[in-house]
Coordinates of C-alpha atoms in Angstrom, one line a residue:
X1 CA 4.8 39.8 8.9
X2 CA 4.3 39.1 5.0
X3 CA 8.2 40.0 4.3
X4 CA 9.1 37.5 6.8
X5 CA 6.5 34.5 5.0
X6 CA 8.5 36.0 1.5
X7 CA 11.7 35.4 3.7
X8 CA 11.1 32.3 5.0
X9 CA 9.3 30.9 1.5
X10 CA 12.7 32.2 -0.6
X11 CA 15.3 30.3 2.3
X12 CA 12.6 27.1 1.5
X13 CA 12.7 27.3 -2.4
X14 CA 16.9 27.9 -1.9
X15 CA 16.8 24.5 0.2
X16 CA 15.0 22.4 -1.8
X17 CA 16.9 23.3 -5.2
X18 CA 20.0 22.2 -2.9
X19 CA 18.2 19.2 -2.0
X20 CA 17.0 18.6 -5.4
X21 CA 20.9 19.0 -7.2
X22 CA 21.9 16.4 -3.8
X23 CA 19.0 14.4 -5.0
X24 CA 19.9 14.4 -9.2
X25 CA 23.5 14.1 -8.9
X26 CA 24.6 11.8 -5.9
X27 CA 21.4 10.2 -4.6
X28 CA 20.2 8.7 -7.8
X29 CA 16.2 9.6 -7.8
X30 CA 15.1 7.8 -11.1
X31 CA 12.1 10.2 -11.8
X32 CA 11.2 14.2 -11.2
X33 CA 9.0 14.5 -7.9
X34 CA 6.3 16.7 -8.2
X35 CA 6.7 20.4 -6.4
X36 CA 4.7 19.8 -3.5
X37 CA 6.7 16.3 -2.9
X38 CA 9.8 18.3 -2.9
X39 CA 8.6 20.5 -0.3
X40 CA 7.9 17.3 2.2
X41 CA 11.1 16.0 1.3
X42 CA 12.4 19.2 2.5
X43 CA 9.9 19.0 5.8
X44 CA 11.4 16.0 7.0
X45 CA 15.1 16.9 6.1
X46 CA 15.2 19.7 8.5
X47 CA 12.6 18.2 11.2
X48 CA 13.8 16.7 14.0
X49 CA 10.1 15.8 14.8
X50 CA 8.0 15.4 11.8
X51 CA 4.5 14.9 11.4
X52 CA 3.6 14.1 7.3
X53 CA 0.2 13.7 6.8
X54 CA -0.8 13.8 3.2
X55 CA -3.6 11.9 2.3
X56 CA -3.3 8.4 1.3
X57 CA -2.1 8.3 -2.4
X58 CA -0.1 11.6 -2.6
X59 CA 3.5 9.5 -2.1
X60 CA 4.6 10.0 1.1
X61 CA 6.2 6.4 1.6
X62 CA 8.4 8.2 -1.3
X63 CA 8.8 11.8 0.1
X64 CA 10.6 9.6 3.0
X65 CA 12.7 7.8 0.9
X66 CA 14.5 10.5 -0.9
X67 CA 14.8 12.3 3.0
X68 CA 16.8 10.2 4.3
X69 CA 18.7 9.0 1.3
X70 CA 19.4 12.3 1.8
X71 CA 19.9 12.3 5.2
X72 CA 22.4 9.2 5.2
X73 CA 24.4 11.1 2.6
X74 CA 25.0 14.5 3.8
X75 CA 24.2 14.6 7.8
X76 CA 27.1 13.2 9.8
X77 CA 24.5 12.8 12.9
X78 CA 22.3 9.9 10.7
X79 CA 23.9 6.9 10.4
X80 CA 21.0 4.2 10.6
X81 CA 17.7 4.4 10.4
X82 CA 14.7 2.0 11.5
X83 CA 11.3 2.4 9.5
X84 CA 8.4 0.4 11.3
X85 CA 5.1 0.0 9.3
X86 CA 2.5 -2.5 9.4
X87 CA 3.6 -6.3 8.7
X88 CA 1.4 -5.7 5.3
X89 CA 3.7 -3.0 4.4
X90 CA 7.0 -4.1 4.8
X91 CA 7.8 -5.4 1.4
X92 CA 6.1 -2.3 -0.2
X93 CA 9.1 0.0 1.6
X94 CA 11.4 -2.4 0.3
X95 CA 10.6 -1.7 -2.9
X96 CA 10.2 1.9 -2.6
X97 CA 13.8 2.2 -1.3
X98 CA 15.2 0.1 -4.1
X99 CA 13.4 2.7 -6.1
X100 CA 13.8 5.9 -4.4
X101 CA 17.2 5.3 -2.7
X102 CA 18.8 2.9 -4.9
X103 CA 22.0 3.6 -3.1
X104 CA 21.1 2.9 0.2
X105 CA 21.6 -0.8 2.1
X106 CA 18.2 -1.5 3.6
X107 CA 17.2 -4.8 5.0
X108 CA 14.3 -6.2 6.5
X109 CA 13.8 -7.5 9.9
X110 CA 13.1 -10.8 10.2
X111 CA 13.6 -14.7 11.7
X112 CA 13.3 -14.9 15.2
X113 CA 14.9 -12.9 18.0
X114 CA 18.5 -14.2 17.7
X115 CA 18.0 -13.2 13.9
X116 CA 16.8 -9.4 14.8
X117 CA 19.3 -9.2 17.5
X118 CA 22.1 -9.7 14.8
X119 CA 20.8 -7.7 13.0
X120 CA 20.2 -5.0 15.0
X121 CA 24.6 -5.3 15.9
X122 CA 24.7 -5.3 12.4
X123 CA 25.6 -1.8 10.8
X124 CA 22.9 -1.5 7.9
X125 CA 22.2 1.9 7.4
X126 CA 18.0 0.8 6.9
X127 CA 16.2 -1.3 8.7
X128 CA 12.7 -2.0 8.1
X129 CA 10.5 -3.4 10.7
X130 CA 7.1 -4.3 11.5
X131 CA 5.3 -2.9 14.6
X132 CA 5.0 -6.8 16.2
X133 CA 8.6 -6.6 16.3
X134 CA 9.3 -3.3 17.9
X135 CA 6.7 -4.2 20.5
X136 CA 8.4 -7.4 20.9
X137 CA 12.0 -6.5 20.7
X138 CA 11.7 -2.4 21.6
X139 CA 12.2 -2.1 25.0
X140 CA 14.8 -4.8 25.7
X141 CA 16.5 -5.8 22.8
X142 CA 17.7 -3.4 20.6
X143 CA 20.4 -1.5 22.3
X144 CA 20.4 2.5 22.8
X145 CA 22.2 4.2 20.4
X146 CA 21.0 1.9 17.6
X147 CA 18.8 4.3 15.8
X148 CA 19.9 7.8 14.9
X149 CA 16.4 8.4 13.0
X150 CA 13.1 6.4 13.8
X151 CA 9.9 6.7 11.0
X152 CA 6.5 5.1 12.4
X153 CA 4.8 4.5 8.7
X154 CA 0.8 4.4 9.4
X155 CA 1.8 6.0 13.0
X156 CA -1.8 6.3 14.2
X157 CA -1.4 2.7 14.7
X158 CA 0.4 4.4 18.7
X159 CA -2.7 6.3 19.2
X160 CA -3.6 3.9 22.4
X161 CA -0.7 5.3 24.4
X162 CA -1.5 2.6 26.7
X163 CA -0.9 -0.3 24.5
X164 CA 2.6 -2.0 24.7
X165 CA 3.0 -1.1 20.9
X166 CA 2.7 2.4 21.5
X167 CA 5.2 2.4 24.8
X168 CA 8.0 0.7 23.0
X169 CA 7.9 2.6 19.7
X170 CA 7.8 5.7 22.2
X171 CA 11.0 4.6 24.0
X172 CA 13.1 3.5 20.9
X173 CA 16.3 6.0 21.8
X174 CA 16.3 8.3 19.0
X175 CA 17.6 11.8 17.6
X176 CA 15.1 12.5 15.3
X177 CA 11.5 11.1 14.8
X178 CA 9.2 11.0 11.7
X179 CA 5.5 9.8 11.8
X180 CA 3.5 9.1 8.6
X181 CA -0.2 8.9 9.0
X182 CA -3.0 10.3 6.2
X183 CA -5.0 9.6 9.1
X184 CA -3.5 10.9 12.4
X185 CA -6.6 12.2 14.0
X186 CA -9.0 9.0 14.0
X187 CA -11.4 9.6 17.2
X188 CA -10.3 12.3 19.5
X189 CA -7.3 14.5 20.3
X190 CA -5.6 12.1 22.1
X191 CA -5.1 10.1 19.4
X192 CA -3.1 12.9 17.7
X193 CA -1.1 13.9 21.2
X194 CA 0.3 10.6 21.1
X195 CA 1.8 10.6 18.0
X196 CA 2.6 14.2 18.7
X197 CA 5.0 12.5 22.2
X198 CA 6.8 10.4 19.9
X199 CA 8.0 13.0 17.8
X200 CA 8.5 15.5 20.8
X201 CA 8.9 12.8 24.1
X202 CA 8.7 16.5 26.1
X203 CA 5.5 16.7 25.1
X204 CA 3.0 16.0 27.8
X205 CA 0.3 13.2 27.9
X206 CA -2.5 15.0 28.6
X207 CA -1.9 18.8 26.6
X208 CA -4.6 21.2 25.9
X209 CA -6.5 21.6 22.9
X210 CA -4.7 25.0 22.4
X211 CA -1.5 23.1 23.2
X212 CA -1.9 20.1 20.1
X213 CA -3.0 23.1 17.8
X214 CA 0.4 24.9 18.6
X215 CA 2.4 22.2 18.1
X216 CA 0.3 20.5 14.8
X217 CA 1.4 24.2 13.4
X218 CA 5.3 23.5 14.1
X219 CA 5.3 19.6 13.6
X220 CA 2.9 19.1 10.6
X221 CA 2.9 19.0 6.7
X222 CA -0.5 18.0 5.4
X223 CA -1.8 18.2 1.7
X224 CA -4.6 16.9 0.4
X225 CA -5.6 16.0 -3.5
X226 CA -7.5 18.8 -4.2
X227 CA -4.6 21.2 -2.9
X228 CA -2.2 19.3 -5.8
X229 CA -4.8 18.2 -8.1
X230 CA -2.8 20.0 -10.9
X231 CA 0.1 18.4 -10.4
X232 CA -1.6 14.6 -9.8
X233 CA -2.1 11.9 -13.1
X234 CA -6.3 11.6 -13.2
X235 CA -5.3 7.7 -11.8
X236 CA -2.7 6.9 -9.0
X237 CA -1.4 3.1 -8.9
X238 CA 0.5 1.9 -6.5
X239 CA 1.3 -1.9 -6.5
X240 CA 1.4 -3.2 -2.9
X241 CA 4.1 -6.2 -2.8
X242 CA 2.6 -9.0 0.3
X243 CA 4.1 -12.5 1.7
X244 CA 2.5 -14.9 2.8
X245 CA 3.2 -16.9 6.1
X246 CA 3.0 -19.2 8.0
X247 CA 0.4 -21.5 7.6
X248 CA -0.8 -19.8 4.3
X249 CA 2.2 -20.1 2.9
X250 CA 2.5 -23.9 3.7
X251 CA -0.7 -24.7 2.1
X252 CA 0.6 -22.8 -1.1
X253 CA 3.2 -24.4 -1.5
X254 CA 2.2 -27.8 -0.4
X255 CA -0.3 -27.5 -3.9
X256 CA 2.5 -25.7 -6.2
X257 CA 4.2 -28.6 -5.7
X258 CA 1.7 -30.8 -7.3
X259 CA 2.0 -28.5 -10.4
X260 CA 4.1 -31.0 -12.3
X261 CA 1.6 -34.2 -12.4
X262 CA -0.7 -31.5 -14.3
X263 CA 1.6 -31.7 -17.7
X264 CA 1.1 -34.7 -20.1
X265 CA -2.4 -35.4 -19.9
X266 CA -4.7 -35.5 -23.0
X267 CA -4.9 -32.0 -25.6
X268 CA -7.7 -29.9 -24.1
X269 CA -7.6 -31.7 -21.1
X270 CA -3.9 -30.4 -20.1
X271 CA -5.1 -26.8 -20.4
X272 CA -8.2 -27.2 -18.3
X273 CA -6.1 -29.0 -15.3
X274 CA -3.5 -26.1 -15.5
X275 CA -6.0 -23.2 -15.0
X276 CA -7.9 -24.8 -12.4
X277 CA -4.5 -25.4 -10.6
X278 CA -3.6 -21.4 -11.0
X279 CA -7.6 -20.7 -9.6
X280 CA -6.9 -22.7 -6.3
X281 CA -3.5 -21.4 -6.0
X282 CA -4.8 -18.0 -6.9
X283 CA -7.9 -18.6 -4.1
X284 CA -5.0 -19.5 -1.5
X285 CA -3.1 -16.4 -2.2
X286 CA -6.7 -14.4 -1.3
X287 CA -7.3 -16.5 2.0
X288 CA -6.7 -19.2 3.8
X289 CA -10.1 -21.2 4.8
X290 CA -8.8 -23.8 7.1
X291 CA -6.3 -21.5 9.5
X292 CA -8.3 -18.0 8.4
X293 CA -4.9 -16.3 7.4
X294 CA -5.4 -13.8 4.8
X295 CA -2.1 -10.8 3.6
X296 CA -4.2 -9.3 1.9
X297 CA -7.4 -8.7 4.4
X298 CA -4.4 -7.3 6.4
X299 CA -3.3 -5.1 3.9
X300 CA -7.1 -4.1 2.8
X301 CA -7.7 -3.3 6.7
X302 CA -4.4 -0.6 6.3
X303 CA -5.8 0.6 3.4
X304 CA -9.2 1.8 5.1
X305 CA -7.1 2.9 8.1
X306 CA -5.0 5.1 5.6
X307 CA -8.1 6.1 2.9
X308 CA -9.8 8.2 6.1
X309 CA -13.2 8.9 7.4
X310 CA -14.8 10.0 3.9
X311 CA -13.7 6.8 1.8
X312 CA -15.7 4.9 -0.7
X313 CA -14.0 2.2 -1.4
X314 CA -14.5 -0.4 -4.4
X315 CA -12.6 -3.7 -3.7
X316 CA -12.8 -5.9 -7.2
X317 CA -12.2 -9.7 -6.3
X318 CA -12.9 -12.6 -9.5
X319 CA -13.8 -14.5 -6.4
X320 CA -17.3 -14.4 -5.2
X321 CA -16.1 -16.5 -2.5
X322 CA -13.7 -14.4 -1.6
X323 CA -15.8 -11.4 -1.7
X324 CA -18.4 -13.2 0.7
X325 CA -15.3 -14.1 3.0
X326 CA -14.6 -10.3 3.0
X327 CA -17.8 -9.7 4.3
X328 CA -17.7 -11.5 7.6
X329 CA -14.6 -9.5 8.5
X330 CA -14.1 -6.9 6.9
X331 CA -13.8 -3.6 9.8
X332 CA -16.1 -1.3 8.0
X333 CA -19.4 -1.1 6.5
X334 CA -20.3 -2.6 3.1
X335 CA -22.1 -4.6 0.9
X336 CA -21.8 -6.5 -2.2
X337 CA -22.5 -6.8 -5.9
X338 CA -22.2 -9.9 -7.7
X339 CA -23.5 -10.9 -11.1
X340 CA -26.7 -13.0 -9.5
X341 CA -28.1 -9.2 -8.3
X342 CA -30.9 -8.4 -10.8
X343 CA -30.7 -4.7 -12.2
X344 CA -32.6 -3.4 -9.2
X345 CA -30.7 -4.5 -6.6
X346 CA -27.9 -3.3 -7.9
X347 CA -29.5 0.3 -7.6
X348 CA -30.2 0.2 -4.1
X349 CA -27.0 -0.8 -3.1
X350 CA -25.2 1.4 -5.4
X351 CA -27.1 4.6 -3.9
X352 CA -26.7 3.4 -0.4
X353 CA -22.6 3.4 -1.5
X354 CA -22.9 6.7 -3.2
X355 CA -25.0 8.5 -0.2
X356 CA -25.1 7.0 3.4
X357 CA -22.4 7.3 6.4
X358 CA -18.3 7.1 5.5
X359 CA -16.3 5.1 5.5
X360 CA -17.7 2.8 3.1
X361 CA -16.3 -0.3 1.3
X362 CA -18.4 -2.1 -2.1
X363 CA -17.1 -5.7 -2.6
X364 CA -17.3 -6.3 -6.3
X365 CA -17.2 -9.6 -8.6
X366 CA -14.6 -7.8 -11.1
X367 CA -16.8 -10.0 -14.1
X368 CA -20.0 -7.8 -12.9
X369 CA -18.5 -5.1 -11.9
X370 CA -17.4 -3.9 -15.4
X371 CA -20.7 -3.5 -16.6
X372 CA -23.3 -1.4 -15.7
X373 CA -21.8 0.5 -12.8
X374 CA -20.8 4.5 -12.8
X375 CA -19.0 4.7 -9.3
X376 CA -17.6 8.3 -9.9
X377 CA -18.3 8.8 -5.9
X378 CA -15.7 6.2 -5.1
X379 CA -12.6 7.8 -3.7
X380 CA -10.0 4.5 -4.2
X381 CA -10.2 1.3 -6.0
X382 CA -8.4 -2.0 -5.0
X383 CA -7.8 -4.9 -6.8
X384 CA -7.7 -7.8 -5.0
X385 CA -6.8 -9.8 -6.9
X386 CA -5.8 -9.8 -11.0
X387 CA -8.0 -10.7 -13.8
X388 CA -6.5 -12.4 -16.8
X389 CA -7.3 -9.6 -19.3
X390 CA -6.2 -6.5 -18.2
X391 CA -8.2 -4.8 -20.6
X392 CA -11.5 -6.0 -18.2
X393 CA -9.5 -4.6 -15.3
X394 CA -9.1 -1.3 -16.8
X395 CA -13.2 -1.6 -17.6
X396 CA -13.8 -2.0 -14.1
X397 CA -11.4 0.9 -12.7
X398 CA -13.2 3.2 -14.8
X399 CA -16.7 2.3 -13.8
X400 CA -15.4 5.0 -10.7
X401 CA -12.6 7.1 -12.9
X402 CA -15.8 9.1 -14.7
X403 CA -15.7 11.8 -17.2
X404 CA -16.7 14.9 -14.7
X405 CA -14.8 13.5 -12.2
X406 CA -13.0 16.3 -9.9
X407 CA -10.7 14.7 -7.9
X408 CA -7.5 11.9 -9.0
X409 CA -8.3 8.1 -8.3
X410 CA -6.0 6.2 -5.8
X411 CA -5.7 2.4 -7.3
X412 CA -4.1 -0.2 -5.3
X413 CA -3.2 -3.9 -6.8
X414 CA -1.9 -6.5 -4.6
X415 CA 0.7 -8.7 -5.4
X416 CA 1.8 -11.6 -3.3
X417 CA 5.7 -12.3 -3.8
X418 CA 7.2 -15.1 -4.6
X419 CA 3.7 -16.7 -6.2
X420 CA 1.8 -17.0 -9.4
X421 CA 0.5 -13.4 -8.9
X422 CA 4.1 -12.3 -9.9
X423 CA 4.2 -14.2 -12.7
X424 CA 0.4 -13.5 -13.7
X425 CA 0.8 -9.8 -12.8
X426 CA 3.9 -9.9 -15.6
X427 CA 1.9 -11.4 -18.5
X428 CA -0.5 -9.0 -17.6
X429 CA 1.8 -5.9 -18.1
X430 CA 3.5 -6.9 -21.6
X431 CA -0.5 -7.8 -22.7
X432 CA -1.6 -4.0 -21.2
X433 CA 1.7 -2.7 -24.4
X434 CA -0.8 -4.0 -26.8
X435 CA -3.4 -1.5 -25.8
X436 CA -3.0 2.1 -27.0
X437 CA -5.0 3.3 -24.5
X438 CA -8.5 2.2 -22.7
X439 CA -11.1 2.3 -25.4
X440 CA -8.9 0.2 -27.2
X441 CA -8.2 -2.5 -24.4
X442 CA -12.0 -2.4 -23.7
X443 CA -12.9 -3.4 -27.1
X444 CA -10.3 -5.9 -27.3
X445 CA -11.9 -9.6 -27.3
X446 CA -8.5 -11.2 -25.7
X447 CA -10.2 -14.5 -24.3
X448 CA -7.1 -14.4 -21.4
X449 CA -4.4 -16.9 -21.2
X450 CA -3.5 -19.4 -23.9
X451 CA -2.0 -22.8 -22.7
X452 CA 1.6 -21.6 -23.1
X453 CA 1.0 -18.9 -20.7
X454 CA -0.6 -21.1 -18.5
X455 CA 2.3 -23.0 -18.4
X456 CA 4.6 -20.1 -17.9
X457 CA 2.3 -19.0 -14.8
X458 CA 3.0 -22.8 -13.2
X459 CA 7.4 -22.7 -14.5
X460 CA 6.4 -25.2 -16.2
X461 CA 7.8 -23.7 -20.0
X462 CA 10.8 -26.6 -19.2
X463 CA 8.0 -29.2 -20.0
X464 CA 6.7 -27.7 -22.6
X465 CA 7.6 -29.0 -26.0
X466 CA 4.5 -27.9 -27.6
X467 CA 5.5 -24.2 -27.5

């Protein structure tokens, strides 16, 4: 038995080296992958039905992107791939594919049913769509033979076997099936049994516990952060690109169109007016109060789902009103920390966050969160919106990343595409280059953005004669 294991290990090691060579020479992988990630790439590459169940933050998307690029490059059996993800993650998938599979043409499913029909018919190697689109199109609109590989991201979305979404995904014609999920089993064995039924349509709807265990052993690869911590950085930062839609986008565009009227006011008043407009635009990026729409809330719920049942998540926002709005809607147990609370109230809230049942979240004002909070028990930090000064953000993040921490910290930063948030993020990245390290950043006395930077955020540089 030991000899057999060594033989299999040697075979897999040899395969990994071959895949690494192809990836580096023909695909253009831009940076080295960790050893465990190459194991994941190899596992997906050779599996007709695979469940990659790594914990959140270990790079499931990267592994899948490299593996599907290798299949498209080397296999005569895989020409077209459909990636199905929560709507809030489709932009993130496009960004990751452009980095890790740069030679592969990929398109997002967009538009009405007629537009999507055209995209299904086009010979685009990779399409990225949402679960809602597949639920609408999968049974009646996607022609048989369209896709060779279907990848389900956040595959726990199909756990309810009787739902229309689950049925549509399981009925998609394909020869290969991959599922990515950090939480494939959330409540009971039926959750994971449905995912296994997607990987293998012959897997019965009512398997025994032993049957599920045997199928998982055959089809699942799962690593935890503690298993690979020596390969991980202490802080894993993920930028999640989001998109406004519907009434939230319309409200943003209507306010954005007024920005020219803020130029030419008397000195001092002009900068204050621009700052006020930017603040209002940032607020709409967080949520549209009138319609109740929030792309970021949808993304936050996806992060919560992926983080698992033991997660302790800190959500930072610069807006107390945003935190109060979230507190009325977030699905897991949570509490607020804002600047108006006295230290005794804070201590009580933090103690509950550290010790009481998980998953749970702490919604924290970014201004209040940089001081007086030591929360090394947190597993995840979400920057719901960005502060003006990267040093303040770092100070807040490092409330959770303490010196005695044994596990990496996963930080997610939300950025709305085609909005001032992209412009702010660019300036923040430029500012961050001024700091040698976190200590120097924390000592910085930068007060945020000046008038020229405010004009740049609003796209008014051409009107800025004073720069």
